[in-house]
Structures are given as structure tokens and as C-alpha cells.
């Protein structure tokens, strides 16, 4: 079956316009930010594919097998006092791809104007992949410690707002640089569309507040982390992801990661992959970093990155969003309603993809996904 790259709908100037004008972002869990606080934008990024500005990430020769085993799921949930259904949620949020795993069984899979071979744009779900690459590089001792300053690996950031800031504070979105995701990321995207290297923009960032003192969702942090991966390992980011994550995790299809004019991967926004491979990434974390019996991601890193990283925001780990309460669930999330949700309690992974740029409510998404996971467990 022919592979579709669904981002053909969002090309060049159209994406720049969206980035500049679409300021309605996605809501975060209630415990992560005060309900009245500004909601961070899970950013739009330039679709630079027209200029061929992307790298391919090759799949595994022995993909993790996902077996189709459809099951009737009757999913209802209560949100803000109203009873809602999964069908309504998927329609209302303009879902184009939806996959539910019970272990390696695909119990629900559906597509609208897409198919199982469609490559969806990850948007900020990419941040969780970048966190994984950091964790592997740390385990390999390519990175000495996440308490190292970023300038140990990127000396060109000396004198910038990142000077002296720890890798840990980038991972937990507490870098201290003066940044407003709603207004700054569209500027970065438009500048990148004009051919300006994002690395040079990172070097122009200034200090706005004390690092490690509060949460501020900042996509530039994730770009810097991807650069650290490349510099610390001596391997281009996309090749490191291919060798250390994509292939050993048993991905089935070729993916692409967009890059800027300097050839640096946009590790904060721009993976293009199938929903089944996004689900395999969730399965990797569901199984504590193991795939096909091999420890791909250190188990200690899986735990560290999916537990609260700071007292000032218990709803965020190290580039993973965390569910509230005691369920231990977590998810990668991106602009417009892209999700990889993992429920260790129920052994379930949920992936949701859309090409919509409209606002979505992450609180409701979490509620819906929890209801799906509970229904999968009930009908097992």
C-alpha cells in the first residue's frame, strides 16, 4: 500500500501563517498549570520538506509485530459534568488516526482520509523522543550528568541565556530564558522558513528568570537538547535516533525528521511517522524500555522521565506529560491533538493523530484515554 505523507496539506506559507496566527494551544492537566494561567502552545513548525530539508530514519529489519485483534469497546466518560462517548470525542477533535494497543494486540484502529501507512506529523511528541535520546546518551556516558551545564557540550552558547543552565532544567522546562511559547515559537518558525539556522537563534536567547525556579514550556529548550545529543555522541541526531531508538525499538516504517538550513534536526517538533510506529514507541515505555527482550532505554530513565521532575510542576516529567492522581499514566503530546498515551496500570497504549490546527483540551483527552484503557482491561 502506498505511503502517504499527510503533511502535504500544510505546506510552506500556509504553515508559516498557521504558526504566526494560530495561538490557541492545547490545555495541560489541571495540576500542571493553574487553570487561569496561559496555556502553552505545542508548537507548529515549518514544513521544510518542500526544500528537501529532512533526514530519513530507517526502520528495523525485525519489526515488533503488532497483531490485529479488533474488539468492540464501549467507551463513555464524564467530563465537566457531562457524559461523553469516545466516538463523539474522536469526531469533535477531527481525529485522522487512532490506534489502541493491548500489549502487542491492536484492539482498535481507525483512519479518516488516511491509512495505516500514513506518516503523521508528531509536532511536540518529538520532545519525548529527544528525552529518550538524552537518557540513552547518559547511560552510554556520552553525557556525564544531566546536571552538567549545556555549555559543556555546546560552548557556542556561552554568554547566552543558556550559559550555566543544566540539562536537567531544559528537560523539565525550567531553563530561565525569557520566552513566551505563544509569540516566540511562531517567530522562530518564520525565521527558519527564511533560512535562518535555529542554533544561531538559540545563541541569541537571554536570561529572564532564575533557572530551576518555575515551569515555562519552551520549545527552544528541546532544540538545544537535540543539539547536545549530536555533539555529545559525535553522531547526527537523526542517525543516533535511528541507531539507538527507531531500529532497536522495532519500528516498521521509515520516518523522517525535519531539519533547518544548517542541517540541525528539529528535535522539538518534527517527526513524520505512522501511528503504528508511534504506538511502538509507547509500547517501548509501557515495557520499561524493553523491545523484543532487549533493554533499549534504561529502565531507570523510563522511570525518571515519567515521574514528577519538580515540586513547582508535578504534572511534567522530563519531556513527558503526567496524569494526575495515582494511576502512573503519562503521554507525549503535540500541537492540534497528537498523543501517545501510556497506561502502565492497564497495559494499554493509545495513539491519536490529526491534521487539524484547532485548539484541543488535553484534560479531556486524558480523561478519554483513561476510559479507553479501563475498557480494554475490562474486556480482556
Coordinates of C-alpha atoms in Angstrom, one line a residue:
X1 CA 0.0 0.0 0.0
X2 CA 1.3 3.5 -0.9
X3 CA 2.7 5.5 2.0
X4 CA 1.0 8.9 2.4
X5 CA 2.7 11.9 4.0
X6 CA -0.3 13.7 5.4
X7 CA 1.7 16.9 5.9
X8 CA 1.2 17.7 2.2
X9 CA -1.8 19.6 3.4
X10 CA 0.3 22.0 5.4
X11 CA 3.0 23.4 3.0
X12 CA 5.3 26.4 3.1
X13 CA 3.5 29.8 3.5
X14 CA 0.4 28.0 4.9
X15 CA 2.3 26.7 7.8
X16 CA 4.1 30.0 8.4
X17 CA 0.7 31.6 8.6
X18 CA -0.6 28.9 11.0
X19 CA 2.5 29.3 13.1
X20 CA 2.0 33.1 13.3
X21 CA -1.7 33.3 13.7
X22 CA -2.9 30.1 15.4
X23 CA -2.3 30.9 19.0
X24 CA -4.8 28.6 20.6
X25 CA -2.8 25.8 22.0
X26 CA -3.6 22.7 24.0
X27 CA -4.6 22.5 27.6
X28 CA -2.5 20.8 30.2
X29 CA -3.5 18.8 33.2
X30 CA -5.1 20.9 35.9
X31 CA -2.3 20.1 38.3
X32 CA 0.4 21.1 35.8
X33 CA -0.7 24.8 35.5
X34 CA -3.3 26.9 37.2
X35 CA -6.5 26.8 35.1
X36 CA -6.3 30.6 34.7
X37 CA -2.7 30.5 33.5
X38 CA -1.8 30.9 29.8
X39 CA -1.8 27.6 28.0
X40 CA 1.5 26.8 26.3
X41 CA 1.4 26.2 22.6
X42 CA 2.5 22.8 21.4
X43 CA 4.2 24.5 18.5
X44 CA 3.6 24.5 14.8
X45 CA 6.8 24.1 12.8
X46 CA 7.9 25.0 9.3
X47 CA 7.1 22.3 6.8
X48 CA 10.6 22.5 5.2
X49 CA 10.1 19.3 3.2
X50 CA 9.5 21.2 0.0
X51 CA 13.2 22.1 0.1
X52 CA 14.1 18.6 0.9
X53 CA 15.2 19.7 4.4
X54 CA 14.7 16.4 6.3
X55 CA 16.5 13.3 7.1
X56 CA 15.2 9.7 6.8
X57 CA 15.2 7.4 9.7
X58 CA 15.3 3.8 8.6
X59 CA 13.2 1.0 10.2
X60 CA 14.2 -2.2 11.9
X61 CA 15.0 -5.3 10.0
X62 CA 12.9 -7.2 12.6
X63 CA 9.9 -5.0 13.5
X64 CA 8.0 -5.6 16.6
X65 CA 4.9 -7.5 15.5
X66 CA 1.6 -5.9 16.2
X67 CA -1.3 -8.3 15.7
X68 CA -4.7 -7.0 14.6
X69 CA -7.3 -8.3 17.2
X70 CA -10.2 -5.9 17.0
X71 CA -12.5 -5.7 19.9
X72 CA -15.8 -3.9 20.5
X73 CA -15.1 -1.2 23.0
X74 CA -18.0 0.7 24.6
X75 CA -16.3 3.8 25.9
X76 CA -18.1 6.6 27.9
X77 CA -16.6 9.1 30.3
X78 CA -17.7 12.1 32.3
X79 CA -16.0 15.4 31.7
X80 CA -17.0 18.7 33.3
X81 CA -20.2 17.2 34.5
X82 CA -21.3 15.8 31.1
X83 CA -21.3 12.2 29.9
X84 CA -19.5 11.8 26.6
X85 CA -18.5 9.0 24.3
X86 CA -15.3 8.1 22.5
X87 CA -17.0 8.3 19.1
X88 CA -18.0 11.9 19.9
X89 CA -14.6 12.8 21.2
X90 CA -12.8 11.5 18.1
X91 CA -15.2 13.2 15.7
X92 CA -15.2 16.5 17.6
X93 CA -11.4 16.6 17.7
X94 CA -11.1 15.8 14.0
X95 CA -9.1 12.7 14.5
X96 CA -7.5 11.3 11.4
X97 CA -5.7 8.3 13.0
X98 CA -6.4 6.3 16.2
X99 CA -4.7 3.2 17.4
X100 CA -5.2 1.3 20.7
X101 CA -2.8 -1.4 21.8
X102 CA -3.5 -4.1 24.4
X103 CA 0.1 -5.2 24.7
X104 CA 1.0 -6.1 21.1
X105 CA -2.6 -6.6 20.1
X106 CA -4.3 -3.8 18.1
X107 CA -7.8 -3.8 19.5
X108 CA -8.9 -0.6 17.8
X109 CA -7.5 1.1 14.7
X110 CA -9.3 3.6 12.5
X111 CA -8.4 6.3 10.0
X112 CA -10.2 9.2 8.3
X113 CA -8.7 10.3 5.0
X114 CA -5.6 8.4 5.9
X115 CA -4.5 4.8 6.4
X116 CA -2.1 2.6 8.4
X117 CA 0.8 3.8 6.2
X118 CA 0.1 7.5 6.5
X119 CA 3.0 9.4 8.1
X120 CA 1.6 11.9 10.6
X121 CA 3.4 14.9 11.9
X122 CA 4.3 14.5 15.5
X123 CA 4.6 18.1 16.4
X124 CA 5.7 18.2 20.1
X125 CA 5.5 14.5 20.7
X126 CA 9.0 14.7 19.2
X127 CA 10.2 16.1 22.6
X128 CA 9.6 12.8 24.3
X129 CA 11.8 11.1 21.6
X130 CA 14.5 13.7 22.3
X131 CA 14.3 13.0 26.0
X132 CA 14.8 9.3 25.3
X133 CA 17.9 10.1 23.2
X134 CA 19.3 12.1 26.1
X135 CA 18.6 9.2 28.5
X136 CA 20.4 6.7 26.3
X137 CA 23.4 9.0 25.8
X138 CA 23.6 9.5 29.5
X139 CA 23.6 5.7 30.1
X140 CA 26.4 5.4 27.5
X141 CA 28.3 8.0 29.4
X142 CA 28.4 10.2 26.4
X143 CA 26.7 12.7 28.6
X144 CA 28.4 12.8 32.0
X145 CA 25.4 14.1 34.0
X146 CA 22.1 15.9 33.4
X147 CA 23.3 18.3 36.0
X148 CA 26.1 19.4 33.6
X149 CA 25.7 22.8 32.1
X150 CA 24.6 22.8 28.4
X151 CA 27.8 24.8 27.6
X152 CA 29.9 21.8 28.5
X153 CA 28.6 20.3 25.2
X154 CA 27.6 23.5 23.3
X155 CA 30.3 26.1 24.1
X156 CA 28.8 28.4 21.5
X157 CA 26.0 29.1 23.9
X158 CA 28.4 30.8 26.4
X159 CA 27.2 34.3 27.0
X160 CA 23.6 33.5 26.1
X161 CA 20.7 32.9 28.4
X162 CA 21.6 29.2 28.4
X163 CA 25.1 29.8 29.8
X164 CA 25.4 27.7 33.0
X165 CA 21.9 26.2 32.7
X166 CA 21.8 22.5 33.4
X167 CA 20.5 19.8 31.0
X168 CA 18.0 18.8 33.8
X169 CA 16.5 22.3 33.7
X170 CA 16.0 22.1 30.0
X171 CA 14.3 18.7 30.3
X172 CA 11.9 19.9 33.0
X173 CA 11.2 23.1 31.1
X174 CA 12.8 25.4 33.6
X175 CA 15.7 26.9 31.7
X176 CA 15.2 30.5 32.8
X177 CA 15.4 32.0 29.3
X178 CA 13.0 34.8 28.5
X179 CA 10.4 33.0 26.4
X180 CA 6.8 33.1 25.5
X181 CA 5.8 30.0 23.6
X182 CA 2.8 31.6 22.1
X183 CA 4.7 34.5 20.5
X184 CA 8.3 33.3 20.3
X185 CA 7.9 30.0 18.5
X186 CA 6.0 31.5 15.5
X187 CA 8.9 33.9 15.2
X188 CA 11.4 31.1 15.2
X189 CA 9.4 29.1 12.7
X190 CA 9.1 32.0 10.3
X191 CA 12.8 32.8 10.6
X192 CA 13.6 29.2 10.0
X193 CA 11.4 29.3 6.9
X194 CA 13.5 32.2 5.6
X195 CA 16.7 30.0 6.1
X196 CA 18.0 31.2 9.4
X197 CA 19.6 28.4 11.5
X198 CA 17.8 27.7 14.7
X199 CA 21.1 27.2 16.5
X200 CA 22.0 30.9 15.9
X201 CA 18.6 31.8 17.3
X202 CA 19.3 29.7 20.4
X203 CA 22.6 31.6 21.0
X204 CA 20.6 34.9 21.0
X205 CA 18.3 33.9 23.8
X206 CA 18.6 35.9 27.0
X207 CA 18.1 35.1 30.7
X208 CA 14.7 36.1 32.1
X209 CA 14.4 34.4 35.5
X210 CA 16.3 32.0 37.7
X211 CA 16.7 28.6 36.2
X212 CA 15.0 25.8 38.1
X213 CA 12.6 28.1 39.9
X214 CA 9.4 27.6 37.8
X215 CA 7.9 25.9 34.7
X216 CA 7.9 27.6 31.3
X217 CA 7.1 25.5 28.3
X218 CA 9.9 26.4 25.8
X219 CA 10.5 24.6 22.5
X220 CA 13.9 26.1 22.2
X221 CA 15.0 24.0 25.2
X222 CA 14.2 20.9 23.2
X223 CA 16.2 22.1 20.2
X224 CA 19.2 22.6 22.4
X225 CA 18.8 19.1 23.9
X226 CA 18.8 17.6 20.4
X227 CA 22.0 19.5 19.7
X228 CA 23.5 18.2 22.8
X229 CA 22.7 14.6 21.7
X230 CA 24.5 15.3 18.4
X231 CA 27.6 16.9 20.0
X232 CA 28.0 14.6 22.9
X233 CA 27.7 11.4 20.8
X234 CA 29.5 12.7 17.7
X235 CA 26.6 11.4 15.7
X236 CA 23.9 13.4 13.9
X237 CA 20.7 13.5 15.9
X238 CA 18.7 11.6 13.3
X239 CA 21.3 8.9 13.0
X240 CA 21.5 8.5 16.7
X241 CA 17.7 8.2 16.9
X242 CA 17.8 5.6 14.1
X243 CA 20.6 3.5 15.7
X244 CA 19.5 3.8 19.4
X245 CA 15.7 4.1 19.3
X246 CA 14.0 3.6 15.9
X247 CA 15.6 0.3 14.9
X248 CA 16.1 -1.4 18.3
X249 CA 12.6 -0.5 19.3
X250 CA 11.4 -2.5 16.3
X251 CA 9.8 0.3 14.1
X252 CA 8.3 -1.0 10.9
X253 CA 8.4 2.0 8.6
X254 CA 10.8 4.7 7.5
X255 CA 10.3 8.0 9.3
X256 CA 11.6 11.5 8.6
X257 CA 12.8 14.2 10.9
X258 CA 12.8 17.8 9.6
X259 CA 16.0 19.9 9.8
X260 CA 16.9 23.6 9.5
X261 CA 19.2 25.2 6.9
X262 CA 22.3 24.3 8.9
X263 CA 21.3 20.6 8.8
X264 CA 20.3 20.5 12.5
X265 CA 17.4 18.3 13.4
X266 CA 14.2 20.0 14.7
X267 CA 14.1 17.6 17.6
X268 CA 11.3 19.6 19.3
X269 CA 8.6 19.2 16.7
X270 CA 9.0 17.3 13.5
X271 CA 8.9 13.5 13.3
X272 CA 6.8 12.2 10.5
X273 CA 5.8 8.6 11.2
X274 CA 3.0 6.1 11.1
X275 CA 0.6 5.7 14.0
X276 CA 1.7 2.1 14.4
X277 CA 5.3 3.2 14.9
X278 CA 4.2 5.9 17.4
X279 CA 2.3 3.1 19.2
X280 CA 5.5 1.0 19.2
X281 CA 7.3 3.9 21.0
X282 CA 4.5 3.9 23.6
X283 CA 4.9 0.2 23.9
X284 CA 8.6 0.6 24.5
X285 CA 7.8 2.8 27.5
X286 CA 5.0 0.6 28.6
X287 CA 7.5 -2.2 28.9
X288 CA 10.0 -0.2 30.9
X289 CA 12.3 0.5 27.9
X290 CA 12.4 -3.1 26.5
X291 CA 11.6 -4.3 23.0
X292 CA 11.9 -7.9 21.8
X293 CA 13.6 -8.8 25.1
X294 CA 16.3 -6.1 24.7
X295 CA 16.7 -3.1 27.0
X296 CA 16.6 -0.3 24.5
X297 CA 16.0 2.6 27.0
X298 CA 17.5 2.3 30.5
X299 CA 14.7 1.3 32.9
X300 CA 15.9 4.0 35.3
X301 CA 15.5 6.6 32.6
X302 CA 11.9 5.5 31.8
X303 CA 11.0 5.9 35.5
X304 CA 12.9 9.2 36.0
X305 CA 11.4 10.8 32.9
X306 CA 7.8 9.8 33.6
X307 CA 7.7 10.9 37.2
X308 CA 7.4 14.5 38.5
X309 CA 10.6 16.4 37.9
X310 CA 10.0 19.4 40.1
X311 CA 7.8 20.5 43.0
X312 CA 6.7 23.5 41.0
X313 CA 5.1 21.3 38.4
X314 CA 4.1 17.7 39.4
X315 CA 2.4 17.3 36.0
X316 CA 5.5 17.2 34.0
X317 CA 8.4 14.8 34.0
X318 CA 11.4 15.1 31.7
X319 CA 9.7 16.0 28.4
X320 CA 6.7 13.8 29.2
X321 CA 3.3 15.0 30.4
X322 CA 2.0 13.1 33.5
X323 CA -1.5 12.1 34.5
X324 CA -2.8 13.3 37.9
X325 CA -3.7 11.0 40.8
X326 CA -2.1 7.6 41.4
X327 CA -2.6 5.9 38.0
X328 CA 1.0 6.4 36.9
X329 CA 0.0 7.2 33.3
X330 CA 1.8 9.6 31.0
X331 CA 1.8 10.9 27.5
X332 CA 3.7 12.6 24.7
X333 CA 1.5 15.5 23.3
X334 CA 1.7 17.7 20.3
X335 CA 0.0 20.7 18.6
X336 CA -3.5 20.2 17.4
X337 CA -4.2 17.0 19.3
X338 CA -1.4 14.5 18.7
X339 CA -0.9 12.0 21.5
X340 CA 0.9 8.9 22.6
X341 CA -0.7 7.8 25.9
X342 CA 0.6 5.0 28.1
X343 CA -1.3 3.3 30.9
X344 CA 1.0 1.0 32.9
X345 CA -1.9 0.1 35.2
X346 CA -4.0 -1.3 32.3
X347 CA -1.2 -2.3 29.9
X348 CA -2.6 -0.1 27.2
X349 CA -1.2 2.4 24.7
X350 CA -3.3 4.9 22.8
X351 CA -2.2 6.9 19.8
X352 CA -4.3 9.8 18.3
X353 CA -3.3 11.8 15.3
X354 CA -4.9 14.7 13.5
X355 CA -4.0 17.3 10.8
X356 CA -6.2 19.8 12.5
X357 CA -4.7 23.0 13.8
X358 CA -7.6 23.8 16.1
X359 CA -7.3 24.0 19.9
X360 CA -7.8 20.9 21.9
X361 CA -8.3 20.2 25.6
X362 CA -5.6 17.9 27.0
X363 CA -7.5 17.5 30.2
X364 CA -10.4 15.9 28.2
X365 CA -8.0 13.8 26.2
X366 CA -6.5 12.4 29.3
X367 CA -10.0 11.6 30.7
X368 CA -11.0 9.9 27.4
X369 CA -7.8 7.8 27.1
X370 CA -8.2 6.6 30.7
X371 CA -11.7 5.5 29.9
X372 CA -10.4 3.6 26.8
X373 CA -7.6 1.9 28.8
X374 CA -10.1 0.9 31.5
X375 CA -12.5 -0.6 28.9
X376 CA -9.7 -2.5 27.2
X377 CA -8.8 -4.0 30.6
X378 CA -12.4 -4.8 31.4
X379 CA -12.9 -6.6 28.1
X380 CA -9.6 -8.5 28.2

